[in-house]
PDB file of C-alpha atoms in Angstrom:
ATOM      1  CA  UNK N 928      -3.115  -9.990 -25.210  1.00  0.00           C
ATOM      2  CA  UNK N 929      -3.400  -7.284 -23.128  1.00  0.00           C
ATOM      3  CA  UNK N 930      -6.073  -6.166 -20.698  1.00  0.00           C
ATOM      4  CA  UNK N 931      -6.700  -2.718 -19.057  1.00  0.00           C
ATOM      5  CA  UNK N 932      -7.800  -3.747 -15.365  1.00  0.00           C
ATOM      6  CA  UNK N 933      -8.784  -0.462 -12.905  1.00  0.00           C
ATOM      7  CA  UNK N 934      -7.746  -0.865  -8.859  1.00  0.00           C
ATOM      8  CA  UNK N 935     -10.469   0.809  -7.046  1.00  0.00           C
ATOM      9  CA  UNK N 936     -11.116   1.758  -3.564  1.00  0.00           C
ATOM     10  CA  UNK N 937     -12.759   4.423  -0.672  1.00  0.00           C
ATOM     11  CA  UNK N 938      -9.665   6.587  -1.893  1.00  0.00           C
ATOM     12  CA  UNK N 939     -10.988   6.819  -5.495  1.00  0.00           C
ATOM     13  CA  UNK N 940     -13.891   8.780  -4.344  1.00  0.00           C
ATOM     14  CA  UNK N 941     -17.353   8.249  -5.997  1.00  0.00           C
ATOM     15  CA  UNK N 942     -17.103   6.434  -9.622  1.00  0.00           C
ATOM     16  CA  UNK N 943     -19.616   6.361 -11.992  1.00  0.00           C
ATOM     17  CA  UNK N 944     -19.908   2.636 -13.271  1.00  0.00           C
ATOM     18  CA  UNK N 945     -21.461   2.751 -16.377  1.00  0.00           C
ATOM     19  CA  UNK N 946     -18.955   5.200 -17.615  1.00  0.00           C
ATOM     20  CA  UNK N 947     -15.771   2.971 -16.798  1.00  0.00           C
ATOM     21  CA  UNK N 948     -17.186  -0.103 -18.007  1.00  0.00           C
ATOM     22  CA  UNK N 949     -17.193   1.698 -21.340  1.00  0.00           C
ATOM     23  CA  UNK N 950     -13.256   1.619 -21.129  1.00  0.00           C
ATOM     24  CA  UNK N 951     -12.270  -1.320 -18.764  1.00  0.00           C
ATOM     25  CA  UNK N 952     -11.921  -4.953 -19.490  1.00  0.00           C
ATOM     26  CA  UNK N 953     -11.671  -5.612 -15.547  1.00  0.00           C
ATOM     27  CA  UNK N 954     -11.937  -4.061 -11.693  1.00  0.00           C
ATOM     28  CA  UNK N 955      -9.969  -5.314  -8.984  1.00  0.00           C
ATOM     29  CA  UNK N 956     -12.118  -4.022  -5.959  1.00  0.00           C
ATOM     30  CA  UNK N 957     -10.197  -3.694  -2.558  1.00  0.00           C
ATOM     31  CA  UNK N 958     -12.034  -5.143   0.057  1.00  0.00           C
ATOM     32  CA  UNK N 959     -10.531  -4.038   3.410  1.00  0.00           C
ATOM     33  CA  UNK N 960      -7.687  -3.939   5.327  1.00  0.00           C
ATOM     34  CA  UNK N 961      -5.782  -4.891   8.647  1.00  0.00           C
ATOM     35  CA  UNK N 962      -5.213  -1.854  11.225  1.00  0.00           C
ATOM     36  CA  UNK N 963      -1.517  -1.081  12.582  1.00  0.00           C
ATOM     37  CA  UNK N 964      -1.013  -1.413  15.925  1.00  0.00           C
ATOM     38  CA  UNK N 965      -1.238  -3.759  18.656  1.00  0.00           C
ATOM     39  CA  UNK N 966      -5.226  -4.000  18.006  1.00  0.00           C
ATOM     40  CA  UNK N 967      -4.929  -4.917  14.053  1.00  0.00           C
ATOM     41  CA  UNK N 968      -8.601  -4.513  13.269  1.00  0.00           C
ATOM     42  CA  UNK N 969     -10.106  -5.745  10.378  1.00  0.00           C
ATOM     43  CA  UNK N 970     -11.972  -2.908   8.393  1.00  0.00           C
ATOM     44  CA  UNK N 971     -13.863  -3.061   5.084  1.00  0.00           C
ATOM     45  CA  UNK N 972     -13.130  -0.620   2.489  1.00  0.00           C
ATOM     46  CA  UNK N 973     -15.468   1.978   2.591  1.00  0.00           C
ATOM     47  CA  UNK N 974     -16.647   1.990  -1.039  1.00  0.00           C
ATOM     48  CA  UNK N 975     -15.994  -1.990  -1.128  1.00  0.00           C
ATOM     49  CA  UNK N 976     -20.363  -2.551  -1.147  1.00  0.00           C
ATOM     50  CA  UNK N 977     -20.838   0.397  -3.577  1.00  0.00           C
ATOM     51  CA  UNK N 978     -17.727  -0.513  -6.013  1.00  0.00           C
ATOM     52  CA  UNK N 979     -18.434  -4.034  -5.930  1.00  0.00           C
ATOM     53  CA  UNK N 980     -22.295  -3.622  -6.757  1.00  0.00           C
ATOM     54  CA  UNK N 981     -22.393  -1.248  -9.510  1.00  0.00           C
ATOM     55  CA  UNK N 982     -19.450  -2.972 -10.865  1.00  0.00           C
ATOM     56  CA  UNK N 983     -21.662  -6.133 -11.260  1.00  0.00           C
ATOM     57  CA  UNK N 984     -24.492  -4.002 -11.941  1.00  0.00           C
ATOM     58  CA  UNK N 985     -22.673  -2.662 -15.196  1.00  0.00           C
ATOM     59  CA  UNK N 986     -21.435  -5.884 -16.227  1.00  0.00           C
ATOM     60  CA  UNK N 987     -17.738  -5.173 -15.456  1.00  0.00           C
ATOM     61  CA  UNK N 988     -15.674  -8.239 -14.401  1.00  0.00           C
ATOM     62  CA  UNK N 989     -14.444  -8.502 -10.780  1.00  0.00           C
ATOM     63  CA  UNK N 990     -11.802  -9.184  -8.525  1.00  0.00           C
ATOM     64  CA  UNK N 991     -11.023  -8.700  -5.408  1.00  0.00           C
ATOM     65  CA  UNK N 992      -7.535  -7.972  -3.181  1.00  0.00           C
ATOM     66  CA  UNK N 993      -7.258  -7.180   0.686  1.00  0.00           C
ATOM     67  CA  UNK N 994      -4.661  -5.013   2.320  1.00  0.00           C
ATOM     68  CA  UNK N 995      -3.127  -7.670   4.685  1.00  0.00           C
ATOM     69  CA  UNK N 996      -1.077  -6.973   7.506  1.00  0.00           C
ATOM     70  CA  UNK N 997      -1.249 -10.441   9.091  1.00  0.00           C
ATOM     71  CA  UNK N 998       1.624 -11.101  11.738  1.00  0.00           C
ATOM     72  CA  UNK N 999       0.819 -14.607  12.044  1.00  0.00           C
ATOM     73  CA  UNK N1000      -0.546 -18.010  10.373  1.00  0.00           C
ATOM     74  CA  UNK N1001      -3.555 -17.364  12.253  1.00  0.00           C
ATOM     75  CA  UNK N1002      -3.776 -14.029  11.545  1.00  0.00           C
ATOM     76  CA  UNK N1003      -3.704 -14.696   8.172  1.00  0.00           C
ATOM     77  CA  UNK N1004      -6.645 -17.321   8.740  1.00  0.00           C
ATOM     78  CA  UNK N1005      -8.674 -14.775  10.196  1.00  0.00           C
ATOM     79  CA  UNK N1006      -8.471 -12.406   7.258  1.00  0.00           C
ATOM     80  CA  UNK N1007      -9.551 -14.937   4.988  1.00  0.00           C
ATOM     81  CA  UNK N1008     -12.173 -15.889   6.398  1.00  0.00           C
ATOM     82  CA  UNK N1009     -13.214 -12.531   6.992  1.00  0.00           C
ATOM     83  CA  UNK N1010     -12.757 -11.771   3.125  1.00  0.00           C
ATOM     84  CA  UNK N1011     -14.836 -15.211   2.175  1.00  0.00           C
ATOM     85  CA  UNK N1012     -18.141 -13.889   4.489  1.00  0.00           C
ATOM     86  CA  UNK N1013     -17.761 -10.251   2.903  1.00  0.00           C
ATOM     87  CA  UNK N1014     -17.999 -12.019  -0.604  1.00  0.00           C
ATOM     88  CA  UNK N1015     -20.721 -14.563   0.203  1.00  0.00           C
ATOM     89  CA  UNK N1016     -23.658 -12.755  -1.378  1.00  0.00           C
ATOM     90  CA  UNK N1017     -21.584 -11.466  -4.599  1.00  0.00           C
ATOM     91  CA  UNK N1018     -21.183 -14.147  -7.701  1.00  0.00           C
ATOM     92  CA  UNK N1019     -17.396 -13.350  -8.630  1.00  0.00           C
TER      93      UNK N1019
END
């Protein structure tokens, strides 16, 4: 069985929701990322709100990936638990 899954994000522009969930069994949603450099700071995804809501909105099955550029256990901690608060209010 084979499923046809879109990978969205901010560089994907504005995508109109209904229209996709016409053709998609899935959306992976990117949530954010790590920064280069020394300060390595977390940042959401632009679109990540707007994707993930009118995803839901239009009945589209979700997931979700982050960008990781964790040096470190803890690092690596951090994002997580970043990622986990971003989701809290979404039922994926």
């Amino acid at each position: 069985m084979s499923l046809l899954v879109v990978d969205v994000s901010q560089h994907n522009g504005n995508i109109n929701w209904p229209s996709v969930a016409r053709n998609v069994d899935a959306a992976i949603i990117r949530v954010g990322y790590r920064g280069y450099g020394a300060a390595g700071t977390l940042s959401v995804d632009a679109k990540f709100k707007t994707n993930i809501e009118a995803a839901l909105r239009a009945k589209i099955p979700v997931g979700v990936y982050w960008c990781s550029q964790a040096l470190s256990d803890a690092e690596a901690k951090q994002e997580a638990e970043y990622v986990a608060g971003l989701l809290k209010p979404y039922d994926i």
